[in-house]
XYZ file of N, CA, C and O in Angstrom:
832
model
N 126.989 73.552 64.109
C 127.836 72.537 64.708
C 127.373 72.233 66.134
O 127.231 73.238 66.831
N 127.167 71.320 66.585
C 127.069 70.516 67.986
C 127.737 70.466 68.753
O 128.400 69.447 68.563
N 128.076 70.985 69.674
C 129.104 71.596 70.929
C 128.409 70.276 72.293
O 129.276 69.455 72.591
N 127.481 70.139 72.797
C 127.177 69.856 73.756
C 125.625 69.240 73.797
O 124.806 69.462 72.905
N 125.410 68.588 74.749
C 124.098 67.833 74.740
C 123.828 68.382 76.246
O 124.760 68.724 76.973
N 122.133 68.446 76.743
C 121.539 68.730 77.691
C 120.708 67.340 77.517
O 119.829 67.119 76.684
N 121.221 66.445 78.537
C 120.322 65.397 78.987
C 119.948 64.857 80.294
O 120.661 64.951 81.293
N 118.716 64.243 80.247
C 118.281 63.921 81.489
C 117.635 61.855 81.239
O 117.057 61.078 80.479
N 118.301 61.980 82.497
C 118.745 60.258 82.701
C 117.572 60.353 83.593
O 117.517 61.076 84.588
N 116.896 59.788 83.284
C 115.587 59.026 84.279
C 115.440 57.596 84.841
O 115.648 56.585 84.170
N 115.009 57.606 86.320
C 115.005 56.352 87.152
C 114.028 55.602 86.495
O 113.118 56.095 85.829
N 114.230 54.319 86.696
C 113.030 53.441 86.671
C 111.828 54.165 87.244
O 111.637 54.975 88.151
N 110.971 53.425 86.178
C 109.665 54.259 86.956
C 109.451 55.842 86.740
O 108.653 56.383 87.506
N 110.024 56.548 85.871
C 110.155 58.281 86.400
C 109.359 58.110 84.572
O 109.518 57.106 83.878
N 108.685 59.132 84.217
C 107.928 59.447 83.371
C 107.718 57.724 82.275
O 108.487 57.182 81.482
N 106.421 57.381 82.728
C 106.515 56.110 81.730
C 106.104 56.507 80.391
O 105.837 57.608 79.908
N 106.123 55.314 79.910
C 106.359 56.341 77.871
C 104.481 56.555 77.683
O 104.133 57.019 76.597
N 103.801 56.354 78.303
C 102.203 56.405 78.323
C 101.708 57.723 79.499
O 100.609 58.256 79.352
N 102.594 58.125 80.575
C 102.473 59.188 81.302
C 101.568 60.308 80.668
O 101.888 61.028 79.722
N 100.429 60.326 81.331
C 99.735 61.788 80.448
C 99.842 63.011 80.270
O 99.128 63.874 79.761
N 101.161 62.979 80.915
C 101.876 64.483 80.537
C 102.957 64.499 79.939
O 103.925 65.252 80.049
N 102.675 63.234 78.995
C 103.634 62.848 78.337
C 105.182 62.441 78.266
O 105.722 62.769 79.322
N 106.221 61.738 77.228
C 106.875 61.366 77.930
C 108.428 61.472 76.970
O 108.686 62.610 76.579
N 109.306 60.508 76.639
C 110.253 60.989 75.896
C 110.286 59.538 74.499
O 110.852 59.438 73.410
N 109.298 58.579 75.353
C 109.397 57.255 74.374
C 108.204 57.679 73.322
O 107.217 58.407 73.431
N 108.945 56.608 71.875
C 108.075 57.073 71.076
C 107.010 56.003 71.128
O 105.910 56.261 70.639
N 107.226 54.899 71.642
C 106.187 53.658 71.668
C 106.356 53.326 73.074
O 107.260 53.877 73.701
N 105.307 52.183 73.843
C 105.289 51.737 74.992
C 106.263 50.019 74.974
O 105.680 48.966 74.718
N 107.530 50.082 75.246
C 108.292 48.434 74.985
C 107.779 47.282 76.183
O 107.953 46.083 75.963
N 107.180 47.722 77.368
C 106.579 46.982 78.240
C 104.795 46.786 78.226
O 103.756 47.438 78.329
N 105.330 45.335 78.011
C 103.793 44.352 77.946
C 102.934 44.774 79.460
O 101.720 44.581 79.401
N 103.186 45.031 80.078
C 102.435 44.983 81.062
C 101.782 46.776 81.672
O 101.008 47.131 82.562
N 102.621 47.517 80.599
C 102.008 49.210 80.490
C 100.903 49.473 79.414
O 100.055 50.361 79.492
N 101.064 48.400 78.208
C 100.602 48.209 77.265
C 98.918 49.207 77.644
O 98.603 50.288 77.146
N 98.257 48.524 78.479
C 97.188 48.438 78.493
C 96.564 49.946 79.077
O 95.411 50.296 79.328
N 97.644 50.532 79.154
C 97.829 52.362 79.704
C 97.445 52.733 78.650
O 97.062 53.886 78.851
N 97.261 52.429 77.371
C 97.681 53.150 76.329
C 99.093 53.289 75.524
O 100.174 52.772 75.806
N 98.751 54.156 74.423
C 100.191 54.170 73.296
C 100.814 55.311 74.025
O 100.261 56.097 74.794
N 102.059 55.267 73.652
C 103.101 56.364 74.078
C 102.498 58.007 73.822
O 101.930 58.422 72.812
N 102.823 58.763 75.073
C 102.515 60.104 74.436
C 103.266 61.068 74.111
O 103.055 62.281 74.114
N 104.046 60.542 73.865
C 105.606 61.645 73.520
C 104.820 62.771 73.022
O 105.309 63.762 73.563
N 103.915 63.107 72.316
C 103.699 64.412 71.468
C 102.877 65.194 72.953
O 102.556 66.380 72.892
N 102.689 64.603 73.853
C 102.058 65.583 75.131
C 102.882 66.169 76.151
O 102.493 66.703 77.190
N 104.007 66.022 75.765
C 105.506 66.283 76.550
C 105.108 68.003 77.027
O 104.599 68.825 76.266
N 105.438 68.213 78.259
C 105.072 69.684 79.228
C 104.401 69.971 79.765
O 104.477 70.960 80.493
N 102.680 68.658 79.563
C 101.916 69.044 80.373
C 102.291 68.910 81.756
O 102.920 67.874 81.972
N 102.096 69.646 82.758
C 101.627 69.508 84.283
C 100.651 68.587 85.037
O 99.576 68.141 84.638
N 101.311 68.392 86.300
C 100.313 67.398 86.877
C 98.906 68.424 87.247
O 97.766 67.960 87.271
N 99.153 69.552 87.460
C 98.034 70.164 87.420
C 96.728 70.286 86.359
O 95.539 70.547 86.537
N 97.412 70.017 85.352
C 96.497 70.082 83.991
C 95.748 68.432 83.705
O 94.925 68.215 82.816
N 96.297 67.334 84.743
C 95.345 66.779 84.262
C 94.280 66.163 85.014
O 94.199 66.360 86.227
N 93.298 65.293 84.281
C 91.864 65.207 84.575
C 91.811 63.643 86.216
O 92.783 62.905 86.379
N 90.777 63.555 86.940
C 91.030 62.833 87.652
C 91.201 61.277 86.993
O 91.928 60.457 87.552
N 90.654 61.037 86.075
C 91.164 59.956 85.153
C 92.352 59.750 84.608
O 92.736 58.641 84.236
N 93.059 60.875 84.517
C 94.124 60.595 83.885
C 95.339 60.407 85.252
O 96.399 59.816 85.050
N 95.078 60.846 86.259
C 95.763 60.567 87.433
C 95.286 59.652 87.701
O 96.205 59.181 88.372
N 94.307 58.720 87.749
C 94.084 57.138 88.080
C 94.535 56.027 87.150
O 94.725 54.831 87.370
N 94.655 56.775 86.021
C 95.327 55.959 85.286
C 96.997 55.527 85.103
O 97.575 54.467 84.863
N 97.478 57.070 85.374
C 99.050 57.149 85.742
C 99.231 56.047 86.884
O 99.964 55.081 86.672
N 98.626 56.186 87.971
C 99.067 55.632 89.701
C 98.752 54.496 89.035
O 99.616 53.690 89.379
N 97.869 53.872 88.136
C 97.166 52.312 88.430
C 98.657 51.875 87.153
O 98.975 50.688 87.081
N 99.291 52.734 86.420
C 99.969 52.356 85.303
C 101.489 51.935 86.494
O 102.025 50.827 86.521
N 101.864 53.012 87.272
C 102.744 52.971 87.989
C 102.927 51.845 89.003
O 104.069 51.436 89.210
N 101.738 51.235 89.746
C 101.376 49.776 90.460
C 101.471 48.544 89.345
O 101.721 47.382 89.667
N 101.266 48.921 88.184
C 101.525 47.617 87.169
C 103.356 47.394 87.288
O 103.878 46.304 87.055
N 103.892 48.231 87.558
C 105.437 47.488 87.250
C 105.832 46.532 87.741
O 105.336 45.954 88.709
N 106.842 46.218 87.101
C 107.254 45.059 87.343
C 108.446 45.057 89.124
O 108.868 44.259 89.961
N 108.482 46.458 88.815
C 109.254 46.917 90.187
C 108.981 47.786 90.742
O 108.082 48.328 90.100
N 109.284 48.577 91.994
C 108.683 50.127 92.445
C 109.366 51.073 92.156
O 110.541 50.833 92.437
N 109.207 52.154 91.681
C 109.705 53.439 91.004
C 110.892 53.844 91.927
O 110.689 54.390 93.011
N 111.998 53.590 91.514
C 113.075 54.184 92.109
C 113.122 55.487 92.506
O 112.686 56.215 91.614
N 113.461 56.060 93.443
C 113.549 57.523 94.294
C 114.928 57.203 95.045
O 114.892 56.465 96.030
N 116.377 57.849 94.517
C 117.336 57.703 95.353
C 117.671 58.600 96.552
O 117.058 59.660 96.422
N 118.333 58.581 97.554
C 118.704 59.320 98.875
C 120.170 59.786 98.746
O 121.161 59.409 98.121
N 119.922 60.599 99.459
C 121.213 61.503 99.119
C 122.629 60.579 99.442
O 123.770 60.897 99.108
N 122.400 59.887 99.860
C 123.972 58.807 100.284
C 124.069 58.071 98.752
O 125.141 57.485 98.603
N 123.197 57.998 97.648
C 122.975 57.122 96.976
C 123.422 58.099 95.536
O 124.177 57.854 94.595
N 122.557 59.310 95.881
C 123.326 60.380 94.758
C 125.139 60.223 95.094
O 125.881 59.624 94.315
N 125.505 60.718 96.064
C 126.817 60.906 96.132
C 127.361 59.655 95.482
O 127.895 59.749 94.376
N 127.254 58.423 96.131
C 127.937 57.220 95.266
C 127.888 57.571 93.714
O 128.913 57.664 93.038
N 126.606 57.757 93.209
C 126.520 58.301 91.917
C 127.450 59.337 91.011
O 127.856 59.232 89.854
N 127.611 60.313 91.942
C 128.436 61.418 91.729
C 129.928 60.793 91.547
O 130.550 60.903 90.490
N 130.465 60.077 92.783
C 131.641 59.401 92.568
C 131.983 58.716 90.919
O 132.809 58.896 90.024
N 130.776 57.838 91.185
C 131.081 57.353 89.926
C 131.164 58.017 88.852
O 132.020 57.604 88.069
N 130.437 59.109 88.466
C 130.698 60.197 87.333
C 132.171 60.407 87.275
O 132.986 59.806 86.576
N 132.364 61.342 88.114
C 133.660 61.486 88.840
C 134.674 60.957 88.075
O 135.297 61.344 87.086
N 134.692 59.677 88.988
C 135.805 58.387 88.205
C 135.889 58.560 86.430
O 136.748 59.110 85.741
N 134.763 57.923 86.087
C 134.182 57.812 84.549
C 135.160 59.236 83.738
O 136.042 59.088 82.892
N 134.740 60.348 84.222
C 134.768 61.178 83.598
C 136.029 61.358 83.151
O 136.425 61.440 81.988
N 136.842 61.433 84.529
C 138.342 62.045 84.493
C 139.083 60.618 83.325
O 140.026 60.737 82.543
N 138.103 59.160 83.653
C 139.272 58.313 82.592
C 138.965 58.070 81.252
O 139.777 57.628 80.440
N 137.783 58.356 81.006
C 137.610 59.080 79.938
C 137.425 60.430 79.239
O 137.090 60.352 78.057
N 137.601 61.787 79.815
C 138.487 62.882 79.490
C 136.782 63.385 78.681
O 136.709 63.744 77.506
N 135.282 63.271 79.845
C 134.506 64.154 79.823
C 133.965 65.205 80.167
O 133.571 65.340 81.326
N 133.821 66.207 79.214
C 133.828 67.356 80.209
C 131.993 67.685 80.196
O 131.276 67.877 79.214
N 131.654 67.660 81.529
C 130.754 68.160 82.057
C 130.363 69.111 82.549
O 130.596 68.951 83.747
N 129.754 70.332 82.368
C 129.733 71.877 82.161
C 128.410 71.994 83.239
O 128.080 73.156 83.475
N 127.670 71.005 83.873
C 126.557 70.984 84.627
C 126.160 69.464 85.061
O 126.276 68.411 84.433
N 125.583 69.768 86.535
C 125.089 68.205 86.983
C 124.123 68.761 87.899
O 124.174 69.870 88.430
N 122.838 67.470 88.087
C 122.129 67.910 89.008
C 121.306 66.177 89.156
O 120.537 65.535 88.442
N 122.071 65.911 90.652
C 121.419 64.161 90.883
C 120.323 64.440 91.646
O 120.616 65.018 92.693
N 118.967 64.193 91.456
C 117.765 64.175 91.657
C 117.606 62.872 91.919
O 118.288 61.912 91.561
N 116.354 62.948 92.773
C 115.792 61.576 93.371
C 115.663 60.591 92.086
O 116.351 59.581 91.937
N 114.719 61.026 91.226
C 114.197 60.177 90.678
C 114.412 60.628 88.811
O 113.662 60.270 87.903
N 115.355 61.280 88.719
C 116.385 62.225 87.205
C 117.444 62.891 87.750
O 117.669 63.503 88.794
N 118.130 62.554 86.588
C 119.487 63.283 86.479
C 119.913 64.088 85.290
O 120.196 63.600 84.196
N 119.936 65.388 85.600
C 120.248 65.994 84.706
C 121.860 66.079 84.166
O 122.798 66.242 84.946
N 122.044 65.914 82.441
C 123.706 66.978 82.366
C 123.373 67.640 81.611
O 122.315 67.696 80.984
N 124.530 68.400 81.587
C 124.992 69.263 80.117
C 126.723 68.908 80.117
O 127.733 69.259 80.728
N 126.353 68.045 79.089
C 127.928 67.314 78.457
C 128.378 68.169 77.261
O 127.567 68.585 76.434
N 129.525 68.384 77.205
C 130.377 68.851 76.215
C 130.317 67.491 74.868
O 130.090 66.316 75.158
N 130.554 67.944 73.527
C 131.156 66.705 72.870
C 131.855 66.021 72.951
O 132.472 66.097 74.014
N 132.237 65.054 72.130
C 132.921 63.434 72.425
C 133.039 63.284 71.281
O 132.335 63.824 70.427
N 134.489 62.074 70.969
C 134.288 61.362 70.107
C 133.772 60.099 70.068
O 133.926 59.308 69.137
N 132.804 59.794 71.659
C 132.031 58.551 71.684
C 130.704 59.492 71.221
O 130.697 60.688 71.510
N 129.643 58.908 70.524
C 128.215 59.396 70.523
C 127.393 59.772 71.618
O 127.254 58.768 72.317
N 126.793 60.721 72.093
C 126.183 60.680 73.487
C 125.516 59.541 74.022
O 125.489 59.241 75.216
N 124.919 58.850 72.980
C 123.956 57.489 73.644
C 125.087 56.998 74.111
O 124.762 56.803 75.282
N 126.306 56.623 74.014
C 127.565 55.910 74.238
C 127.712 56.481 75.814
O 127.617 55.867 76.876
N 127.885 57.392 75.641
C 128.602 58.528 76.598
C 127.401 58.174 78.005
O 127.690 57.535 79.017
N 126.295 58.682 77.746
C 125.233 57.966 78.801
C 125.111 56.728 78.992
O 124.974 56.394 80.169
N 125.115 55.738 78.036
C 125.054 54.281 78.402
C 126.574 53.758 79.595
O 126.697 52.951 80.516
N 127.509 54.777 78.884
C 128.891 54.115 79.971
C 128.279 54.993 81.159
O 127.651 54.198 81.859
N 128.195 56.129 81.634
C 127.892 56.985 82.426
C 126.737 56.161 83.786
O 126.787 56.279 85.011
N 125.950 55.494 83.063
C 124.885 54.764 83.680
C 125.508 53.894 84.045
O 125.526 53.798 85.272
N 126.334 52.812 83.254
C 126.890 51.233 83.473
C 128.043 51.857 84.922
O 127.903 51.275 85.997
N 128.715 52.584 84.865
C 129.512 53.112 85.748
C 128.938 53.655 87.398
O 129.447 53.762 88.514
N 128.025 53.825 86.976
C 127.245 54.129 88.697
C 126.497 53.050 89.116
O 126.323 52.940 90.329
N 125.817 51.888 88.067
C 125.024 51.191 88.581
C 126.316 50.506 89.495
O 126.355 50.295 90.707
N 127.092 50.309 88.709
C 128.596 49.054 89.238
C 128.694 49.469 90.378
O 128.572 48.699 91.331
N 129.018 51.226 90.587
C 129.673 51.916 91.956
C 128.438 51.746 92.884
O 128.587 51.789 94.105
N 127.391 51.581 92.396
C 126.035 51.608 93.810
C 125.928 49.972 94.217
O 125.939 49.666 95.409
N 125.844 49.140 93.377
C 125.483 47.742 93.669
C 127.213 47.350 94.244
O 127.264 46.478 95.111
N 128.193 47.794 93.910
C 129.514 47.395 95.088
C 129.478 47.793 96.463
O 129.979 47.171 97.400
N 128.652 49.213 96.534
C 128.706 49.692 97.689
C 126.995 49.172 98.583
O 126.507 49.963 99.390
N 126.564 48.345 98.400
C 125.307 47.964 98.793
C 124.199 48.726 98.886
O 123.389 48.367 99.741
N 123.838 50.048 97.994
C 122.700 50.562 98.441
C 122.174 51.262 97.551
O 121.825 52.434 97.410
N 122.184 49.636 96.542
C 121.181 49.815 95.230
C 119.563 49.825 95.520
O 118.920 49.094 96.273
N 119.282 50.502 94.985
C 117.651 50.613 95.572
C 116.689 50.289 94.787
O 115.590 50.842 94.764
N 117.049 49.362 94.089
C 116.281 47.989 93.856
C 116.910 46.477 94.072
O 116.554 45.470 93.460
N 118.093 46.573 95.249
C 118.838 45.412 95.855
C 117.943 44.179 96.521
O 118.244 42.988 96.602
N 116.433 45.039 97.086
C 115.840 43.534 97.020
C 115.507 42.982 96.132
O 114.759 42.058 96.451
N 115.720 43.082 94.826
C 115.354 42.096 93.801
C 116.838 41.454 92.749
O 117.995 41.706 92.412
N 115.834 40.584 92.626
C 117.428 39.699 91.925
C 116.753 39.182 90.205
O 115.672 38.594 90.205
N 117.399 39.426 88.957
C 117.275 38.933 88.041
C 117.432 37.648 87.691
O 118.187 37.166 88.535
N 117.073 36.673 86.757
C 117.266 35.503 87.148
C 118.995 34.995 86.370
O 119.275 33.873 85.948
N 120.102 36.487 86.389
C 121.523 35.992 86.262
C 121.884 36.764 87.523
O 123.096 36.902 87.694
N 121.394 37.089 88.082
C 121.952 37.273 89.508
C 121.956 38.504 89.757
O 122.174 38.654 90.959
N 121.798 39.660 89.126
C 121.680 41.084 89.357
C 120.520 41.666 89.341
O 119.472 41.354 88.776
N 120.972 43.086 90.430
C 119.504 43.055 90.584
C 119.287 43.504 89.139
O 119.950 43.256 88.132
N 117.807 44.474 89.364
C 117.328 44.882 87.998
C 117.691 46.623 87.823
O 117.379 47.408 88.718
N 118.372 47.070 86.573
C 118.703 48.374 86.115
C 117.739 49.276 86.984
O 116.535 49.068 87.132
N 118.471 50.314 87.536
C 118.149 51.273 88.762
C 117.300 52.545 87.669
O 116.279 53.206 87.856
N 118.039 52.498 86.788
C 117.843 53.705 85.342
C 116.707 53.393 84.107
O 116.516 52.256 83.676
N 116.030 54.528 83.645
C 115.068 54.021 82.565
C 116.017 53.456 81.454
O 117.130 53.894 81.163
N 115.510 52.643 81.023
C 116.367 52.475 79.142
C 116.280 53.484 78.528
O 116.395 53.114 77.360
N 116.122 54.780 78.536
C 116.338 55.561 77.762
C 116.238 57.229 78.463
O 115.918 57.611 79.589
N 116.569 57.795 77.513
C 116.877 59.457 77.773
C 116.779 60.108 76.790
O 117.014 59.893 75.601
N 116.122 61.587 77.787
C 116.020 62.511 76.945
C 117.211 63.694 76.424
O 117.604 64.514 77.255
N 117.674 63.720 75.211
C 118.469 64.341 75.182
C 118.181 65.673 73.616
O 117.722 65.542 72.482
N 118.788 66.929 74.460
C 118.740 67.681 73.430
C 120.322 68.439 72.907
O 121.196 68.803 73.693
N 120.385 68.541 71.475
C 121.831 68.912 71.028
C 121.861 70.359 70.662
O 121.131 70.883 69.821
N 122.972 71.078 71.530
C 123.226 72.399 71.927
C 124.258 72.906 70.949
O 125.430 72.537 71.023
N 123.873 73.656 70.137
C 124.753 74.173 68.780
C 125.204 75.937 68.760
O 125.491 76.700 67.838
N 125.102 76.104 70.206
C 125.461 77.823 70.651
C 125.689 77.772 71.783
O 125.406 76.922 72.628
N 126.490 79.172 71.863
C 127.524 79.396 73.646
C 125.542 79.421 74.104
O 124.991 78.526 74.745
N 124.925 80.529 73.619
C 123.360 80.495 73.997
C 122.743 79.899 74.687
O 122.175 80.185 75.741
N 122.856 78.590 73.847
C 121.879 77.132 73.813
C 122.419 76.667 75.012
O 121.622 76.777 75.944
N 123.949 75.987 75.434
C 124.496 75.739 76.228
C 124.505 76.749 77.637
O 124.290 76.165 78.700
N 124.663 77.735 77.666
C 124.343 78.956 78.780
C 123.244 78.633 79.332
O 123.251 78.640 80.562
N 121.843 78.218 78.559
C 120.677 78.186 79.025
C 120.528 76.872 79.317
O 119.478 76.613 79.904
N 121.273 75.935 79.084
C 120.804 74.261 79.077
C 121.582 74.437 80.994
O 121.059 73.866 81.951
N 122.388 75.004 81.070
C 123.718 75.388 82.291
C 122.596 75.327 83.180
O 122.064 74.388 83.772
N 122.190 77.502 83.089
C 121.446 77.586 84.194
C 120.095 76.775 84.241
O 119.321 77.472 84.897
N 119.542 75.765 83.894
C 118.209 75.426 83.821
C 118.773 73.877 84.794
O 118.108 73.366 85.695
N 119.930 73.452 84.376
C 120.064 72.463 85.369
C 120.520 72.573 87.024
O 120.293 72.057 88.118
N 121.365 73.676 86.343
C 121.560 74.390 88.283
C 120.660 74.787 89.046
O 120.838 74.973 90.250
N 119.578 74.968 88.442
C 118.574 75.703 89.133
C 117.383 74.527 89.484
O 116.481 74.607 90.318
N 117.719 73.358 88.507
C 116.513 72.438 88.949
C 116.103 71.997 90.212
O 114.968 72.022 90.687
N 117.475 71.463 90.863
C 116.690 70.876 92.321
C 116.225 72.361 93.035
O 116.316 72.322 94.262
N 115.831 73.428 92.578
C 114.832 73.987 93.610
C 113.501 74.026 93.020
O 112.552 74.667 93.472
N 113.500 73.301 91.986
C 112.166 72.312 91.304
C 111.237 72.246 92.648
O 110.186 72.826 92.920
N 112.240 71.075 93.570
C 111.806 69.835 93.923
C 112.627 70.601 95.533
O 112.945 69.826 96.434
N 112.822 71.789 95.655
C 112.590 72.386 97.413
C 114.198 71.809 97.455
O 114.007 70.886 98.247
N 115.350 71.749 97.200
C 116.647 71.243 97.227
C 117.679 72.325 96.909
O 117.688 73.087 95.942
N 118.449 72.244 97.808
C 119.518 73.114 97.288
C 120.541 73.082 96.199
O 120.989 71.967 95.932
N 120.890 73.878 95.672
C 121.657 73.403 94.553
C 122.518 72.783 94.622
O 122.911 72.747 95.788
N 123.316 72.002 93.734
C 124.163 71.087 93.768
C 125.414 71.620 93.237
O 125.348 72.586 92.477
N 126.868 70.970 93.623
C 128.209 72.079 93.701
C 129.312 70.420 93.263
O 130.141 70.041 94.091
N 129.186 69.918 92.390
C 130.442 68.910 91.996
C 131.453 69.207 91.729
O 131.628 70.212 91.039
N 132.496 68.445 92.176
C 134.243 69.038 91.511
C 134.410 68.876 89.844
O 134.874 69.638 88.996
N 133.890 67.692 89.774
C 134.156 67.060 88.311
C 133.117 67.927 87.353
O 132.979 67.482 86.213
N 132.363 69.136 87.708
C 131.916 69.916 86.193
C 132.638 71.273 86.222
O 132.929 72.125 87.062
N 132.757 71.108 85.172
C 133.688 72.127 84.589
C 132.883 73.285 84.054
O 131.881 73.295 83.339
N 133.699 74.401 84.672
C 132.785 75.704 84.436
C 132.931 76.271 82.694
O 133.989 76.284 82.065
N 131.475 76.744 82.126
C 131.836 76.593 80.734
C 132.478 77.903 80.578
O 132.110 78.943 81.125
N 133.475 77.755 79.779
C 134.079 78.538 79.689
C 134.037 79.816 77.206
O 134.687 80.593 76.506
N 132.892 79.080 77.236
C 132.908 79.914 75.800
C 132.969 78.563 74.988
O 133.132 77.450 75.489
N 132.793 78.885 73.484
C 133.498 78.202 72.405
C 134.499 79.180 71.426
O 134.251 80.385 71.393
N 135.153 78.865 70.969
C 136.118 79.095 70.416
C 135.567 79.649 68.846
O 134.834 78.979 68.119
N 136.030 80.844 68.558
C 135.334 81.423 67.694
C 135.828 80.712 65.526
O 135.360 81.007 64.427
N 136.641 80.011 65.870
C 137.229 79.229 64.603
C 137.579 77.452 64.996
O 137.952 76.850 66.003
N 137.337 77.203 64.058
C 138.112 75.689 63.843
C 137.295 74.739 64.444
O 136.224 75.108 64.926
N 137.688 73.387 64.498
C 136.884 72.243 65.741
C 137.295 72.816 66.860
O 138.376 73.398 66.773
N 136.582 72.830 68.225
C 136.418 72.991 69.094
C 136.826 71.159 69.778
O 136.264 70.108 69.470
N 138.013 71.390 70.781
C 137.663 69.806 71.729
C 138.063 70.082 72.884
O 139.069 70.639 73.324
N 136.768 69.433 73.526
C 136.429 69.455 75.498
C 137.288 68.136 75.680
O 136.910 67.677 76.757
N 138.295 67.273 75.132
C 138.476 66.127 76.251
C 139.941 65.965 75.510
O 140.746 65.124 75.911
């Protein structure tokens, strides 16, 4: 049974589906990456250390093809973010067992729903872009779409994996708490995640 999902929401720009250390898309949907190559989802873990100087000229020259510059948010920009979780969560009755807002990914570990997780992330996303572009410091605000907004701050898609043990979930926990010292950051401390507290040894189990 499926208790919880460990996913990570990626910025524009943050692992493209052709990245040579692979990525989470199974095909490349942008015409203008095209020419990077096909998707490498099956190379998913390599290190930037592991690869060749070609394949780092090819990443940077793939990364200058966008259509925009790779989003990297600032900590005034996480917090808005956080808010918006925040909000989201409590009015729709999600329980979040881990968070970790990174420059350029966001990690959770969400409890189940009776929305589908793609649901659950798609509102999750629609809910912060709203709270960052009200509060002016969307960071792709110099650009404008041609209906008037700017352009999605977030990749179209995410990686997500489904957690079917206290185990699975324990380890999905500490791996996100511990990430921003990935990236030299201190850990991160939100009101709105809820400390996991077990599953219940009979019956359906419900977080909301």
């Amino acid at each position: 049974m499926i208790h919880g999902y460990h996913v990570v929401m990626p910025m524009y720009g943050f692992r493209l589906p052709n990245d040579p250390r692979g990525s989470w898309s199974d095909y490349v949907r942008q015409w203008e990456l095209a020419c990077f190559g096909r998707s490498t989802q099956s190379n998913f873990r390599r290190s930037y250390g592991e690869l060749t100087e070609y394949e780092l000229s090819q990443r940077d020259a793939a990364v200058r093809a966008l259509r925009y510059p790779v989003v990297s948010i600032d900590g005034q920009q996480a917090q808005c973010i956080a808010n918006a979780f925040a909000k989201h969560c409590q009015r729709n009755r999600y329980t979040l067992w881990a968070c970790s807002i990174l420059p350029e990914h966001t990690h959770l570990v969400i409890a189940r729903h009776t929305f589908a997780i793609e649901q659950m992330v798609n509102l999750l996303k629609g809910a912060a872009s709203r709270a960052i572009t009200k509060s002016g410091w969307h960071p792709l605000g110099a650009f404008k779409l041609h209906n008037g907004r700017h352009p999605p701050m977030w990749s179209s898609h995410e990686w997500r994996v489904y957690l079917d043990s206290e185990t699975a979930i324990e380890q999905a926990i500490h791996y996100v708490e511990e990430n921003p010292a990935k990236e030299g950051k201190p850990r991160q401390h939100w009101k709105f995640v809820t400390p996991f507290a077990g599953i219940r040894s009979s019956g359906w189990t419900s977080y909301h």
